[in-house]
Amino acid sequence: MTFLISATYSVVPERDVILPPLTSKVLKYVLEGHPKIGSLVKSAKKYKEISIFPLFLRGRYLYSTGPGVMTLRAKERASFTFSLASEEVDPEVFEKIPNEVSTPYGDFVMILEEIRMTELGEVRAELGHKVNVRFETPTLLSNKYMVPPNVKARKLRQMNRLLPQPSLLISSLARIWNSIATPKEVIVLGDSDWTPYKLGRIADVMFAEVGYSLTPVTVVVGKDKNGNLRKTRGFNGWVKYEVVEAKRYTESMEKLLGLANFLGVGRSRGIGFGKVKVERV
């Protein structure tokens, strides 16, 4: 059995600090040294069991979109969240995250505020007639999510799409789900290799956009060896979908969108991209 666990912490710097362009790297540095979580953070798996989201301050997530610097003042309280999938539930996992941490970005006090947990098999985002998907941090949906298994995706150029086409959203979530699920929990439509593609195609039929507000955004992810800024481009905002009833597939769609509320969607969830909130309207 797989469990989904989400933990939220307050983080307070001892002194004024300059934050990295991806503020999720503060938490990533702390978790890399954790005896159990560290292996998940360092994993080279394509679809990781862990998502680490950026610092949250005054109603917005902190990430850099240009050459300027971001700071956090001494004693100013921000928060962050990370979520993971695991077949074990051990409270000591969170107790072993220290309250006082020293990082390359400064010294911080960390306080556990909230833990949410559910079984993977129980997670749902009820659809109803309409559903709203809010992309809270820049989201990277690859065109390769909808490459059929009989086509060699490696030969195709990877591009991030700037519109959340339902097929890309659902195909991404199906890949994440089946990578963390036990054999009894996997979602399969006929052939397992074809399942993400098939669910994506069905999603394009089931979901129709009836409202949206989306903004393309370029995010700084670091610097290359020559000191030049490395950037990637995604989008944030929201889309309201009208849902066409298809009883055979509704449960699978609700499971996948429920998963999105924990682990997010798309590429680079481990460094802060793809945090979403799915709600029935």
Coordinates of C-alpha atoms in Angstrom, one line a residue, residues 56-62:
F56 CA 5.8 30.9 0.3
L57 CA 5.6 34.5 1.6
R58 CA 2.8 37.0 1.7
G59 CA 0.5 35.1 -0.5
R60 CA 2.9 34.1 -3.3
Y61 CA 5.6 31.5 -4.1
L62 CA 9.1 32.9 -4.4

